[in-house]
Amino acid sequence: MTTDLTRIPLRGRDGAFHVVVESPRASTVKLKYEPKLGVFTVSRPLVHGLRYPFDWGFVPSTEAPDGDPLDALVYWDQSTYPGVVLPCRALGVLKVDQKKRGGGRERNDRLLVVPVIAARAENLDSIQDLSRRERQELEHFFTSAVAFADKDVRILGWEGAEAAEKMVSNAANTYQMTARR
């Protein structure tokens, strides 16, 4: 029996939300979880010389405006593996607008999170705890990572942990409404 990782509970006992790792830190390819197959597949290689700066994944039991689970970048000094589930809390959100498949534009924001097991060690409470340069490097990574994917990504700015938590709650509500249909 295969477990659909997109449907595992949003939150653990401690109230932290889960993040399922797709592409681990230092990966040179974007991996994507395919629920129908129950496996991770290669979505695309990254641009030569580019690597994921941190673990990349999604928040299960959520649905973002693009129809996928919310995207999340796990800000910490460790590297895990595809399928690892990390209890996390939000630091902030990078607001992103991109070209939509089939025309038009859509939001595809990225959460910046920290695992609760590393939160004290990292001493991070908000996106403002990162330097301006760190935030700019993350913006550059996200625009460079899709340079040849015809997405025309536009960075709209950063918001803090409260906005990120609200985004998680809204995406969980959207997911629940969709699941009932």
mmCIF file of C-alpha atoms in Angstrom:
data_model
loop_
_atom_site.group_PDB
_atom_site.id
_atom_site.type_symbol
_atom_site.label_atom_id
_atom_site.label_comp_id
_atom_site.label_asym_id
_atom_site.label_seq_id
_atom_site.Cartn_x
_atom_site.Cartn_y
_atom_site.Cartn_z
ATOM 1 C CA MET A 1 0.000 0.000 0.000
ATOM 2 C CA THR A 2 1.423 3.360 -1.039
ATOM 3 C CA THR A 3 0.919 6.461 1.071
ATOM 4 C CA ASP A 4 0.100 9.654 -0.823
ATOM 5 C CA LEU A 5 2.500 12.170 0.743
ATOM 6 C CA THR A 6 0.341 15.101 -0.410
ATOM 7 C CA ARG A 7 -2.405 13.852 1.929
ATOM 8 C CA ILE A 8 -0.497 13.354 5.171
ATOM 9 C CA PRO A 9 -1.694 15.591 8.025
ATOM 10 C CA LEU A 10 -0.832 19.264 7.739
ATOM 11 C CA ARG A 11 0.311 19.587 11.334
ATOM 12 C CA GLY A 12 1.940 17.394 13.946
ATOM 13 C CA ARG A 13 1.201 17.174 17.635
ATOM 14 C CA ASP A 14 3.305 20.226 18.463
ATOM 15 C CA GLY A 15 1.371 22.470 16.043
ATOM 16 C CA ALA A 16 4.229 22.760 13.545
ATOM 17 C CA PHE A 17 3.271 22.165 9.930
ATOM 18 C CA HIS A 18 4.860 19.395 7.908
ATOM 19 C CA VAL A 19 7.103 19.867 4.891
ATOM 20 C CA VAL A 20 7.790 16.916 2.575
ATOM 21 C CA VAL A 21 11.238 17.190 0.994
ATOM 22 C CA GLU A 22 11.322 16.724 -2.776
ATOM 23 C CA SER A 23 14.741 18.064 -3.819
ATOM 24 C CA PRO A 24 17.408 17.904 -1.107
ATOM 25 C CA ARG A 25 19.970 20.597 -0.501
ATOM 26 C CA ALA A 26 22.731 20.572 -3.180
ATOM 27 C CA SER A 27 20.555 18.719 -5.715
ATOM 28 C CA THR A 28 21.173 19.777 -9.323
ATOM 29 C CA VAL A 29 17.775 18.525 -10.505
ATOM 30 C CA LYS A 30 14.267 19.479 -9.479
ATOM 31 C CA LEU A 31 12.473 16.414 -8.198
ATOM 32 C CA LYS A 32 8.693 16.310 -8.058
ATOM 33 C CA TYR A 33 6.495 13.977 -6.061
ATOM 34 C CA GLU A 34 3.932 12.214 -8.268
ATOM 35 C CA PRO A 35 0.990 11.144 -6.061
ATOM 36 C CA LYS A 36 -0.547 8.835 -8.679
ATOM 37 C CA LEU A 37 2.706 6.872 -8.902
ATOM 38 C CA GLY A 38 3.756 7.285 -5.268
ATOM 39 C CA VAL A 39 7.321 8.162 -6.366
ATOM 40 C CA PHE A 40 9.611 11.106 -7.014
ATOM 41 C CA THR A 41 10.391 11.921 -10.634
ATOM 42 C CA VAL A 42 12.851 14.291 -12.265
ATOM 43 C CA SER A 43 10.990 17.447 -13.215
ATOM 44 C CA ARG A 44 13.953 19.173 -14.859
ATOM 45 C CA PRO A 45 17.667 19.768 -14.435
ATOM 46 C CA LEU A 46 18.701 23.088 -12.964
ATOM 47 C CA VAL A 47 20.819 25.546 -14.920
ATOM 48 C CA HIS A 48 24.494 24.464 -15.049
ATOM 49 C CA GLY A 49 26.269 25.408 -11.840
ATOM 50 C CA LEU A 50 23.042 25.891 -9.870
ATOM 51 C CA ARG A 51 22.166 23.749 -6.853
ATOM 52 C CA TYR A 52 19.363 23.905 -4.333
ATOM 53 C CA PRO A 53 20.697 26.028 -1.448
ATOM 54 C CA PHE A 54 18.427 24.232 1.041
ATOM 55 C CA ASP A 55 15.952 21.343 1.092
ATOM 56 C CA TRP A 56 12.977 22.085 -1.186
ATOM 57 C CA GLY A 57 9.525 20.595 -0.894
ATOM 58 C CA PHE A 58 5.856 21.119 -0.222
ATOM 59 C CA VAL A 59 3.358 21.460 2.616
ATOM 60 C CA PRO A 60 0.974 18.468 2.512
ATOM 61 C CA SER A 61 -2.805 18.867 2.801
ATOM 62 C CA THR A 62 -2.641 22.315 1.193
ATOM 63 C CA GLU A 63 -3.582 23.670 -2.216
ATOM 64 C CA ALA A 64 -1.932 26.810 -3.578
ATOM 65 C CA PRO A 65 -3.437 29.021 -6.311
ATOM 66 C CA ASP A 66 -1.512 27.022 -8.948
ATOM 67 C CA GLY A 67 -3.322 23.826 -7.861
ATOM 68 C CA ASP A 68 -0.235 22.216 -6.281
ATOM 69 C CA PRO A 69 0.582 22.010 -2.573
ATOM 70 C CA LEU A 70 2.341 25.087 -1.157
ATOM 71 C CA ASP A 71 6.050 25.257 -1.999
ATOM 72 C CA ALA A 72 8.553 25.495 0.852
ATOM 73 C CA LEU A 73 12.284 26.053 1.157
ATOM 74 C CA VAL A 74 13.703 24.652 4.417
ATOM 75 C CA TYR A 75 16.323 27.080 5.711
ATOM 76 C CA TRP A 76 18.902 25.096 7.659
ATOM 77 C CA ASP A 77 22.423 23.703 7.346
ATOM 78 C CA GLN A 78 21.417 20.067 6.855
ATOM 79 C CA SER A 79 20.556 18.016 3.802
ATOM 80 C CA THR A 80 17.931 15.276 3.922
ATOM 81 C CA TYR A 81 16.389 13.023 1.266
ATOM 82 C CA PRO A 82 13.279 12.956 -0.922
ATOM 83 C CA GLY A 83 10.275 11.892 1.129
ATOM 84 C CA VAL A 84 11.588 13.044 4.518
ATOM 85 C CA VAL A 85 8.900 14.875 6.498
ATOM 86 C CA LEU A 86 10.085 17.803 8.608
ATOM 87 C CA PRO A 87 7.966 19.616 11.215
ATOM 88 C CA CYS A 88 8.554 23.302 10.480
ATOM 89 C CA ARG A 89 7.499 26.822 11.313
ATOM 90 C CA ALA A 90 7.347 29.786 8.980
ATOM 91 C CA LEU A 91 9.956 32.519 8.735
ATOM 92 C CA GLY A 92 8.277 34.294 5.838
ATOM 93 C CA VAL A 93 7.084 34.073 2.279
ATOM 94 C CA LEU A 94 8.582 35.185 -1.022
ATOM 95 C CA LYS A 95 5.713 36.468 -3.140
ATOM 96 C CA VAL A 96 6.103 35.348 -6.761
ATOM 97 C CA ASP A 97 4.074 35.864 -9.914
ATOM 98 C CA GLN A 98 4.674 33.700 -12.989
ATOM 99 C CA LYS A 99 3.343 32.814 -16.391
ATOM 100 C CA LYS A 100 0.462 30.350 -16.163
ATOM 101 C CA ARG A 101 0.250 27.234 -18.305
ATOM 102 C CA GLY A 102 -2.280 28.070 -20.988
ATOM 103 C CA GLY A 103 -1.878 31.857 -20.697
ATOM 104 C CA GLY A 104 -2.193 34.604 -18.158
ATOM 105 C CA ARG A 105 -0.334 34.873 -14.862
ATOM 106 C CA GLU A 106 -0.667 33.215 -11.463
ATOM 107 C CA ARG A 107 0.814 33.482 -8.005
ATOM 108 C CA ASN A 108 3.306 30.792 -7.003
ATOM 109 C CA ASP A 109 4.642 31.999 -3.664
ATOM 110 C CA ARG A 110 7.415 30.190 -1.792
ATOM 111 C CA LEU A 111 7.414 29.717 1.953
ATOM 112 C CA LEU A 112 10.700 30.050 3.791
ATOM 113 C CA VAL A 113 10.590 27.754 6.798
ATOM 114 C CA VAL A 114 12.859 26.391 9.490
ATOM 115 C CA PRO A 115 12.532 22.951 11.108
ATOM 116 C CA VAL A 116 11.413 23.196 14.711
ATOM 117 C CA ILE A 117 14.314 20.921 15.699
ATOM 118 C CA ALA A 118 16.750 23.515 14.321
ATOM 119 C CA ALA A 119 14.846 26.702 15.143
ATOM 120 C CA ARG A 120 16.633 27.360 18.422
ATOM 121 C CA ALA A 121 20.041 26.478 16.989
ATOM 122 C CA GLU A 122 19.460 28.752 13.984
ATOM 123 C CA ASN A 123 18.134 31.529 16.274
ATOM 124 C CA LEU A 124 15.680 32.651 13.598
ATOM 125 C CA ASP A 125 12.253 34.065 14.263
ATOM 126 C CA SER A 126 11.440 35.925 11.070
ATOM 127 C CA ILE A 127 12.527 36.675 7.530
ATOM 128 C CA GLN A 128 14.028 39.891 8.914
ATOM 129 C CA ASP A 129 16.641 37.786 10.733
ATOM 130 C CA LEU A 130 18.192 37.033 7.338
ATOM 131 C CA SER A 131 20.442 39.663 5.832
ATOM 132 C CA ARG A 132 19.275 41.638 2.823
ATOM 133 C CA ARG A 133 21.895 39.828 0.750
ATOM 134 C CA GLU A 134 20.598 36.382 1.840
ATOM 135 C CA ARG A 135 17.080 37.365 0.774
ATOM 136 C CA GLN A 136 18.384 38.682 -2.559
ATOM 137 C CA GLU A 137 20.357 35.461 -3.147
ATOM 138 C CA LEU A 138 17.203 33.421 -2.589
ATOM 139 C CA GLU A 139 15.305 35.643 -5.034
ATOM 140 C CA HIS A 140 18.097 35.177 -7.567
ATOM 141 C CA PHE A 141 18.047 31.405 -7.070
ATOM 142 C CA PHE A 142 14.313 31.211 -7.763
ATOM 143 C CA THR A 143 14.541 33.288 -10.931
ATOM 144 C CA SER A 144 17.666 31.458 -12.162
ATOM 145 C CA ALA A 145 16.242 27.987 -11.420
ATOM 146 C CA VAL A 146 13.482 28.503 -14.008
ATOM 147 C CA ALA A 147 15.509 30.498 -16.544
ATOM 148 C CA PHE A 148 14.763 28.002 -19.343
ATOM 149 C CA ALA A 149 11.317 26.879 -18.186
ATOM 150 C CA ASP A 150 9.314 29.694 -19.857
ATOM 151 C CA LYS A 151 7.767 30.813 -16.574
ATOM 152 C CA ASP A 152 8.725 34.530 -16.627
ATOM 153 C CA VAL A 153 8.999 34.668 -12.824
ATOM 154 C CA ARG A 154 8.528 38.077 -11.182
ATOM 155 C CA ILE A 155 9.544 38.669 -7.593
ATOM 156 C CA LEU A 156 6.920 40.725 -5.735
ATOM 157 C CA GLY A 157 8.667 40.966 -2.357
ATOM 158 C CA TRP A 158 8.838 39.355 1.061
ATOM 159 C CA GLU A 159 6.309 39.099 3.872
ATOM 160 C CA GLY A 160 6.853 37.857 7.398
ATOM 161 C CA ALA A 161 5.944 34.774 9.393
ATOM 162 C CA GLU A 162 2.394 35.911 10.137
ATOM 163 C CA ALA A 163 1.576 36.254 6.429
ATOM 164 C CA ALA A 164 3.183 32.859 5.766
ATOM 165 C CA GLU A 165 1.115 31.169 8.500
ATOM 166 C CA LYS A 166 -2.023 32.790 7.086
ATOM 167 C CA MET A 167 -1.079 31.437 3.662
ATOM 168 C CA VAL A 168 -0.735 27.915 5.110
ATOM 169 C CA SER A 169 -4.160 28.177 6.785
ATOM 170 C CA ASN A 170 -5.822 29.487 3.607
ATOM 171 C CA ALA A 171 -4.211 26.765 1.471
ATOM 172 C CA ALA A 172 -5.352 24.115 3.997
ATOM 173 C CA ASN A 173 -8.927 25.441 3.767
ATOM 174 C CA THR A 174 -8.769 25.377 -0.046
ATOM 175 C CA TYR A 175 -7.460 21.804 0.081
ATOM 176 C CA GLN A 176 -10.278 20.704 2.418
ATOM 177 C CA MET A 177 -12.942 22.269 0.187
ATOM 178 C CA THR A 178 -11.439 20.583 -2.896
ATOM 179 C CA ALA A 179 -11.159 17.218 -1.099
ATOM 180 C CA ARG A 180 -14.879 17.297 -0.214
ATOM 181 C CA ARG A 181 -15.911 17.521 -3.876
#
